[in-house]
PDB file of C-alpha atoms in Angstrom:
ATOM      1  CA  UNK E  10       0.000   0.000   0.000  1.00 74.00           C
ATOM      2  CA  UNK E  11       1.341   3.732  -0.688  1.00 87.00           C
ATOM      3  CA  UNK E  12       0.499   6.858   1.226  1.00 92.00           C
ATOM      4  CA  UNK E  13      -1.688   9.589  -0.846  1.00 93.00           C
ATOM      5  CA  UNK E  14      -2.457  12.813   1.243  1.00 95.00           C
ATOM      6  CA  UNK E  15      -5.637  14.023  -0.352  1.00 93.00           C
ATOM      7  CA  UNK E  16      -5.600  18.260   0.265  1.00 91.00           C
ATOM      8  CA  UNK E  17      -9.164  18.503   1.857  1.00 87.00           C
ATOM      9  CA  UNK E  18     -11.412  17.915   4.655  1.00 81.00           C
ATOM     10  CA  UNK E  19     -14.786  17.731   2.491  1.00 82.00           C
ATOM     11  CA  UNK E  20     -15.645  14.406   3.597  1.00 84.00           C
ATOM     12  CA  UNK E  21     -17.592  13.904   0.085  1.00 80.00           C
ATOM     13  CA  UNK E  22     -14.344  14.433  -1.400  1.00 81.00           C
ATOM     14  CA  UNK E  23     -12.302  12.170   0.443  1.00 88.00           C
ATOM     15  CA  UNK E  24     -14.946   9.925  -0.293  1.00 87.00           C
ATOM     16  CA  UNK E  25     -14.910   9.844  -4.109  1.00 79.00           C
ATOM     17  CA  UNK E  26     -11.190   9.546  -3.886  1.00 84.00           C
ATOM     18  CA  UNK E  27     -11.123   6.727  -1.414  1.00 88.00           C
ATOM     19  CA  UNK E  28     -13.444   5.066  -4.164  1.00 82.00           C
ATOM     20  CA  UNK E  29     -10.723   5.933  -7.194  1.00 78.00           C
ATOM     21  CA  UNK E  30      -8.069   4.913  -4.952  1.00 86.00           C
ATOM     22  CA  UNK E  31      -7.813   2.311  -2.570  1.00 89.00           C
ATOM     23  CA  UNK E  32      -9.172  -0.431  -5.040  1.00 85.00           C
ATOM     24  CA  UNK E  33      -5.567   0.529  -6.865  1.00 83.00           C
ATOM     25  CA  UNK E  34      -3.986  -0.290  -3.637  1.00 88.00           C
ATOM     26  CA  UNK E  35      -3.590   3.371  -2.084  1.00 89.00           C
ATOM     27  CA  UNK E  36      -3.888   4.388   1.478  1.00 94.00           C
ATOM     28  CA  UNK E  37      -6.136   7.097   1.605  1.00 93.00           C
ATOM     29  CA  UNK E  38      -5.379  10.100   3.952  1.00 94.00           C
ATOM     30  CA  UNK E  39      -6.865  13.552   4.178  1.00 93.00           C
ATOM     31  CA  UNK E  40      -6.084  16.831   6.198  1.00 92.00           C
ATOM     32  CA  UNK E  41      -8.191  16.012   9.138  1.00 90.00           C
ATOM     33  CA  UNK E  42      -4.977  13.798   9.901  1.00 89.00           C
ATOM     34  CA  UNK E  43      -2.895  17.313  10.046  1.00 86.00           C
ATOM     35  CA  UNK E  44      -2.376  20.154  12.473  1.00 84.00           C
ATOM     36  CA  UNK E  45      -4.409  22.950  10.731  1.00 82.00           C
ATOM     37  CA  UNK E  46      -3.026  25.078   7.883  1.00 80.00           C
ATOM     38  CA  UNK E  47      -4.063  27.965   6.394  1.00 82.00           C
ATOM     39  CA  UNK E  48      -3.796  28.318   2.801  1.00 82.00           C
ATOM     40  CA  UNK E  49      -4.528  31.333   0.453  1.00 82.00           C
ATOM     41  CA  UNK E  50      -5.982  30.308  -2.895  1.00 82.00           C
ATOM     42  CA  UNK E  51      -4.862  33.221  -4.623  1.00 87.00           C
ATOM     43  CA  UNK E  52      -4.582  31.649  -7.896  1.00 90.00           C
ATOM     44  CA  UNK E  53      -7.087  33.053 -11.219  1.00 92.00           C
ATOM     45  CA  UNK E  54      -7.762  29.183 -12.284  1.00 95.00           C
ATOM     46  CA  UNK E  55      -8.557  26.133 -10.910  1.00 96.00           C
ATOM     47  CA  UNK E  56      -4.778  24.895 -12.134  1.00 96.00           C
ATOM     48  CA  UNK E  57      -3.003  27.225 -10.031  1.00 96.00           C
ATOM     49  CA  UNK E  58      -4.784  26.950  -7.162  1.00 95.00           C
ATOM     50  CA  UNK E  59      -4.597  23.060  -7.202  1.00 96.00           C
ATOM     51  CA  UNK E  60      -0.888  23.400  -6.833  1.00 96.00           C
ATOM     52  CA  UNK E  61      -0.896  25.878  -4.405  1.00 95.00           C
ATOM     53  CA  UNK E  62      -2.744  23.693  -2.278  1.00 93.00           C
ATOM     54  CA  UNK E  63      -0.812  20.527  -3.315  1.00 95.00           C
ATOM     55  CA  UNK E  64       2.477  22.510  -2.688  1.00 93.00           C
ATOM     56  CA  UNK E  65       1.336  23.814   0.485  1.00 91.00           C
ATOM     57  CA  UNK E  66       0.750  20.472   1.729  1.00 93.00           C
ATOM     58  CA  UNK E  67       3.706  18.675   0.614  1.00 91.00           C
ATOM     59  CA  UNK E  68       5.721  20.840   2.296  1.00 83.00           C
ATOM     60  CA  UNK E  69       3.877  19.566   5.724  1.00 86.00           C
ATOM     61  CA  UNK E  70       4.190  15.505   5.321  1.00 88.00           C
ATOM     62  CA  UNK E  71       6.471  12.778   3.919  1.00 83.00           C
ATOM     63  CA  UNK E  72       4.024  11.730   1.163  1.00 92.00           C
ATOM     64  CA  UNK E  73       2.755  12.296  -2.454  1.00 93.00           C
ATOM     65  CA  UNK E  74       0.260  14.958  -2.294  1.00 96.00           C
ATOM     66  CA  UNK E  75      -2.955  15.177  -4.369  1.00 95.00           C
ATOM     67  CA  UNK E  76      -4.777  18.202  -4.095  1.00 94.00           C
ATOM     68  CA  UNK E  77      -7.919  19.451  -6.106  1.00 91.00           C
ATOM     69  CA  UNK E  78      -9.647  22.681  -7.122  1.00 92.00           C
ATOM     70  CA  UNK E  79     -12.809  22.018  -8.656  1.00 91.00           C
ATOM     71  CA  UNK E  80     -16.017  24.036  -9.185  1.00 95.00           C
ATOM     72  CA  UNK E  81     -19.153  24.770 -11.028  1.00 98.00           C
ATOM     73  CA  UNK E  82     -19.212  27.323 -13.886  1.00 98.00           C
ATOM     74  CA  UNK E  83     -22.503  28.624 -15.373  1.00 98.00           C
ATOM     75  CA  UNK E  84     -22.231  30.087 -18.613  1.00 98.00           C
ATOM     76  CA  UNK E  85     -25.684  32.460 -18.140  1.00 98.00           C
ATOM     77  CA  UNK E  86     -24.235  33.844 -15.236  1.00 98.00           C
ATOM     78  CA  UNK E  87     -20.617  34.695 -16.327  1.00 96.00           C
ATOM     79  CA  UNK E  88     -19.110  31.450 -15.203  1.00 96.00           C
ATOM     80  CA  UNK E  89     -20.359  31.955 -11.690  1.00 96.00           C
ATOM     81  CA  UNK E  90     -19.861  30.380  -9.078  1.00 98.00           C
ATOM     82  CA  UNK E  91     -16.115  29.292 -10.407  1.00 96.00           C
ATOM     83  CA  UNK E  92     -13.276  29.474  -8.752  1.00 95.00           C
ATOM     84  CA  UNK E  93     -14.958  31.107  -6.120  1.00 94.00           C
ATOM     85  CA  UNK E  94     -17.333  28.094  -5.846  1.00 94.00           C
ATOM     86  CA  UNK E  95     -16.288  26.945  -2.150  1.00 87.00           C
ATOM     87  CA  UNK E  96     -16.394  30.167  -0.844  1.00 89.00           C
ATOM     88  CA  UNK E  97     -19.324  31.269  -3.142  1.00 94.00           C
ATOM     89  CA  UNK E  98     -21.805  33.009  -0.311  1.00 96.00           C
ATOM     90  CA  UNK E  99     -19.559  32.200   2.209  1.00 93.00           C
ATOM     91  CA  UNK E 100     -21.136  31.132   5.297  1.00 95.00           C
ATOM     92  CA  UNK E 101     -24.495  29.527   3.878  1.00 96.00           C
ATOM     93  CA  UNK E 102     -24.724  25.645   3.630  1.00 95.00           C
ATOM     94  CA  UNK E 103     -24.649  24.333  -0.228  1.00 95.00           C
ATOM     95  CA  UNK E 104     -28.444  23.836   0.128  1.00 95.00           C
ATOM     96  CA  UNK E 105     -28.873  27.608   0.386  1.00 97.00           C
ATOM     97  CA  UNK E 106     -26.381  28.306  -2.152  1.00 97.00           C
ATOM     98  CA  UNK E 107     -28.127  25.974  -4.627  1.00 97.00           C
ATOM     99  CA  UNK E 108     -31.182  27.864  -3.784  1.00 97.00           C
ATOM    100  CA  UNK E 109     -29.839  31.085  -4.907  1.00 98.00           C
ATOM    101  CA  UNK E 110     -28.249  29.681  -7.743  1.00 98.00           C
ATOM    102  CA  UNK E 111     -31.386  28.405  -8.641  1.00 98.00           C
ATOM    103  CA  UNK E 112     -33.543  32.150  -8.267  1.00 98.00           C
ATOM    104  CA  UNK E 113     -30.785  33.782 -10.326  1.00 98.00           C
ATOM    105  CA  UNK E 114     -31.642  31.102 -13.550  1.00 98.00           C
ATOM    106  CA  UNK E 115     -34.995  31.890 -13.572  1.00 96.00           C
ATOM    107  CA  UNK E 116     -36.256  32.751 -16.797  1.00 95.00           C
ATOM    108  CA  UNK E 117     -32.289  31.963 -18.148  1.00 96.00           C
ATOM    109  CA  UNK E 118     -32.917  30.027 -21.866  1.00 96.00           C
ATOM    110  CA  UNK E 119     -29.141  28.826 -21.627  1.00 98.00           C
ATOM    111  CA  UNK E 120     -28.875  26.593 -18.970  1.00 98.00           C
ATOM    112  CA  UNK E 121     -25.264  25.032 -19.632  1.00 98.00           C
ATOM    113  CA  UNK E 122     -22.716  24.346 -17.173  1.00 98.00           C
ATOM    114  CA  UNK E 123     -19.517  22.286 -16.202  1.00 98.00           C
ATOM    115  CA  UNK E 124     -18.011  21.288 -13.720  1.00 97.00           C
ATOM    116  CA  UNK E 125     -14.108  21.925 -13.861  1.00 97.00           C
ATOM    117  CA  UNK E 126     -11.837  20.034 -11.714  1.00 95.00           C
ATOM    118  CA  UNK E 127      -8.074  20.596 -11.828  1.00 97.00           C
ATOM    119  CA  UNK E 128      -5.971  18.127  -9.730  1.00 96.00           C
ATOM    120  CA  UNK E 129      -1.885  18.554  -8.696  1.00 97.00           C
ATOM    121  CA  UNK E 130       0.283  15.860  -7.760  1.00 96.00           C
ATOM    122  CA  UNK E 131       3.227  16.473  -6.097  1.00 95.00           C
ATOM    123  CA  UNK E 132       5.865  13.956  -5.543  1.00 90.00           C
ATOM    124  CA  UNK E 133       9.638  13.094  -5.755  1.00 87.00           C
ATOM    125  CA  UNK E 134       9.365  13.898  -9.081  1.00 90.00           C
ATOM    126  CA  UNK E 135       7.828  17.401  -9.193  1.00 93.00           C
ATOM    127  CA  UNK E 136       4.421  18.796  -9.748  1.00 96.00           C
ATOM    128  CA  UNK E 137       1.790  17.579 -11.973  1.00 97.00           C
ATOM    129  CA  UNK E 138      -1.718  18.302 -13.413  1.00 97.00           C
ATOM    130  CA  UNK E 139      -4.675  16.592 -14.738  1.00 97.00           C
ATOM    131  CA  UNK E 140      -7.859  18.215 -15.679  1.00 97.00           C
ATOM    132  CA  UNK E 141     -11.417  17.251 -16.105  1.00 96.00           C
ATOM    133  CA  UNK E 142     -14.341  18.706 -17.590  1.00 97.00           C
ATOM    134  CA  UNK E 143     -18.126  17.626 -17.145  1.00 97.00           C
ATOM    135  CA  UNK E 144     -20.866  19.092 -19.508  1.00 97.00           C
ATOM    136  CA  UNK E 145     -24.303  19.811 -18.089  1.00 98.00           C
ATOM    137  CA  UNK E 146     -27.376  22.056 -17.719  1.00 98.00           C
ATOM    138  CA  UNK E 147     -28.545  23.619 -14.626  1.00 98.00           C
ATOM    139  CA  UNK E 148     -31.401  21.883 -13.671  1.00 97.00           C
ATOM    140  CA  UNK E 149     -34.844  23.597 -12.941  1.00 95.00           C
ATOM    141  CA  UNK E 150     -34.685  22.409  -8.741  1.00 96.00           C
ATOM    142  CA  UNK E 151     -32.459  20.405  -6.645  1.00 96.00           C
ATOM    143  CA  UNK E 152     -33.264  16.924  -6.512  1.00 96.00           C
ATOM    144  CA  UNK E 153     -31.111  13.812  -4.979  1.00 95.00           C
ATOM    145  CA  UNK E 154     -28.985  13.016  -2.313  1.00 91.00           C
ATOM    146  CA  UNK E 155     -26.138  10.903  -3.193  1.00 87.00           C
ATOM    147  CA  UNK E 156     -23.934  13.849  -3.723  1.00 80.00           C
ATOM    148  CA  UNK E 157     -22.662  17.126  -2.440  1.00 85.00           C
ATOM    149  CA  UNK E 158     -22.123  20.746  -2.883  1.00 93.00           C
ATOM    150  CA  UNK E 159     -23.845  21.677  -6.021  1.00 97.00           C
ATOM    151  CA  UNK E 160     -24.797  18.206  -7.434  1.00 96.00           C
ATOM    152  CA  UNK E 161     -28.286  18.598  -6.740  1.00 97.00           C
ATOM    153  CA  UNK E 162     -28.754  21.137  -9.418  1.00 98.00           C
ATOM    154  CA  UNK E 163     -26.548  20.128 -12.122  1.00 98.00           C
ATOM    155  CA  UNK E 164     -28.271  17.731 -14.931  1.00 98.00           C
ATOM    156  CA  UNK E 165     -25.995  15.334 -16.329  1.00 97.00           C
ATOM    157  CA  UNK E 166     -27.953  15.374 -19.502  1.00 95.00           C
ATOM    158  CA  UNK E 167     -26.889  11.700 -20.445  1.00 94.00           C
ATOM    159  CA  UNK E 168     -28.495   9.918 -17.800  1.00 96.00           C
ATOM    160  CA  UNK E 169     -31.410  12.549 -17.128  1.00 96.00           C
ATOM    161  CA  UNK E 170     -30.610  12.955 -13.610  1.00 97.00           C
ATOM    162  CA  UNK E 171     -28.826  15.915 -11.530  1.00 97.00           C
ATOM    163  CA  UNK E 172     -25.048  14.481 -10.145  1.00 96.00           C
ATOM    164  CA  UNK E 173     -26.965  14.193  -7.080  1.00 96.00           C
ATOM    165  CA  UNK E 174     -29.121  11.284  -8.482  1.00 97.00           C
ATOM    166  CA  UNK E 175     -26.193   9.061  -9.762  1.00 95.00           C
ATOM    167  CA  UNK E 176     -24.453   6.002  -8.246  1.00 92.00           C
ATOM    168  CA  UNK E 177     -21.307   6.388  -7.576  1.00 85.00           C
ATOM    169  CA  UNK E 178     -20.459   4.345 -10.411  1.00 88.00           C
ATOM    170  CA  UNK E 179     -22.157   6.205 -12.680  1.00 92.00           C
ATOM    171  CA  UNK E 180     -20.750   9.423 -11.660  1.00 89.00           C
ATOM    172  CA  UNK E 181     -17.349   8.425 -11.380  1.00 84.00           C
ATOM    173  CA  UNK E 182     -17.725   7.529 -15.247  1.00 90.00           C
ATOM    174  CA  UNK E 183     -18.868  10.675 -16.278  1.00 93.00           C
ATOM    175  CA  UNK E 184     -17.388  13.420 -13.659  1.00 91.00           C
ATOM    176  CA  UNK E 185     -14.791  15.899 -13.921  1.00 92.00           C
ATOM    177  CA  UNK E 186     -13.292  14.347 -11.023  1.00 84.00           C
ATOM    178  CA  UNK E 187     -13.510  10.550 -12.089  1.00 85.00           C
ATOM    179  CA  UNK E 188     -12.035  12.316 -15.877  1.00 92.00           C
ATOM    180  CA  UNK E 189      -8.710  14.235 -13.799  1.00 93.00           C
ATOM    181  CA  UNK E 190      -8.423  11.189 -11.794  1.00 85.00           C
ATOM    182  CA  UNK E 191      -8.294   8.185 -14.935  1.00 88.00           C
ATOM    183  CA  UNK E 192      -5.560  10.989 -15.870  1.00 93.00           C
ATOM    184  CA  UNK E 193      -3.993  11.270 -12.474  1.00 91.00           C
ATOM    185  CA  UNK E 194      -4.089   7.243 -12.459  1.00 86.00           C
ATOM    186  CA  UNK E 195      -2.600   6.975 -15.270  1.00 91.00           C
ATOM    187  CA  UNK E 196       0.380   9.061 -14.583  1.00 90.00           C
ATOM    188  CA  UNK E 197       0.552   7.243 -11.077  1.00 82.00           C
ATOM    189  CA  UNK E 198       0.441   3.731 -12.995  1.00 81.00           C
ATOM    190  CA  UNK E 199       3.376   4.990 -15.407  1.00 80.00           C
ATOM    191  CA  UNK E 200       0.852   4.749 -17.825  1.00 80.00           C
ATOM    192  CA  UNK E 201       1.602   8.823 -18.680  1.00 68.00           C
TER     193      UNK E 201
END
């Protein structure tokens, strides 16, 4: 078994990864296992603040270092939430924030969104990135529960269901992180 810190404390996150990962025979750890440690995301793109995170990390524990930046982008609303899609009306739960998200589409014709996810890799050989890209609508409510953040409101248009709705499975087949993470595994099998 090898040793993967995994930058975050979203428990939904660690999840997913845990899924990718330990059937490939990784350890799974996350930040929760750290002292804490404030990081600025200062970076304009989800690349750059991926490796800020990762680098941050790395520089904290004796292990490769995966860290993501990932977010939704709605083309009617000027790519909102983004970058800024954590800390998108800071303060409210994501069930509030889908609500609002929600109010400002009304009456919006062009629905389409993606979720971005950019993921770093740092290890003894440097710093790496894989990126992944899911295609979807904004859906007209929330609806489902197997997911987090804003997966409730994002139609993946292929299987008629919001994120939210999918299996596991099913979601790591089509998401932006199950895309940057066949990448990342590839690259970690020396497949890259």
């Amino acid at each position: 078994m090898k040793d993967i810190m995994i930058a975050t404390s979203n428990k939904g996150k660690v999840r997913e990864y845990k899924s990718l990962l330990e059937p490939l025979g990784y350890t799974v750890h996350d930040l929760s296992e750290l002292d804490p440690i404030e990081i600025d995301e200062n970076g304009s793109t989800f690349q750059e603040n991926a490796l800020i995170k990762a680098k941050s990390i790395k520089d904290k524990c004796n292990m490769i270092v995966i860290a993501d930046d990932s977010g939704l982008e709605i083309d009617a609303l000027n790519k909102e939430p983004g970058i800024h899609s954590a800390r998108y009306l800071e303060g409210h739960d994501y069930s509030y924030k889908n609500k609002v998200l929600l109010e400002r589409m009304k009456g919006k014709t062009d629905r389409s969104a993606r979720f971005v996810c950019a993921i770093a890799l740092c290890d003894e050989t440097g710093d790496h990135l894989f990126t992944g890209v899911m295609e979807g609508k904004i859906n007209d409510q929330a609806a489902g529960d197997n997911g987090f953040g804003y997966d409730p409101i994002f139609l993946v248009e292929q299987f008629g269901k919001t994120s939210a709705q999918l299996t596991m499975e099913q979601k790591n087949s089509v998401s932006h992180r199950g895309i940057a993470t066949r990448e990342l595994l590839a690259y970690l099998k020396g497949e890259k």
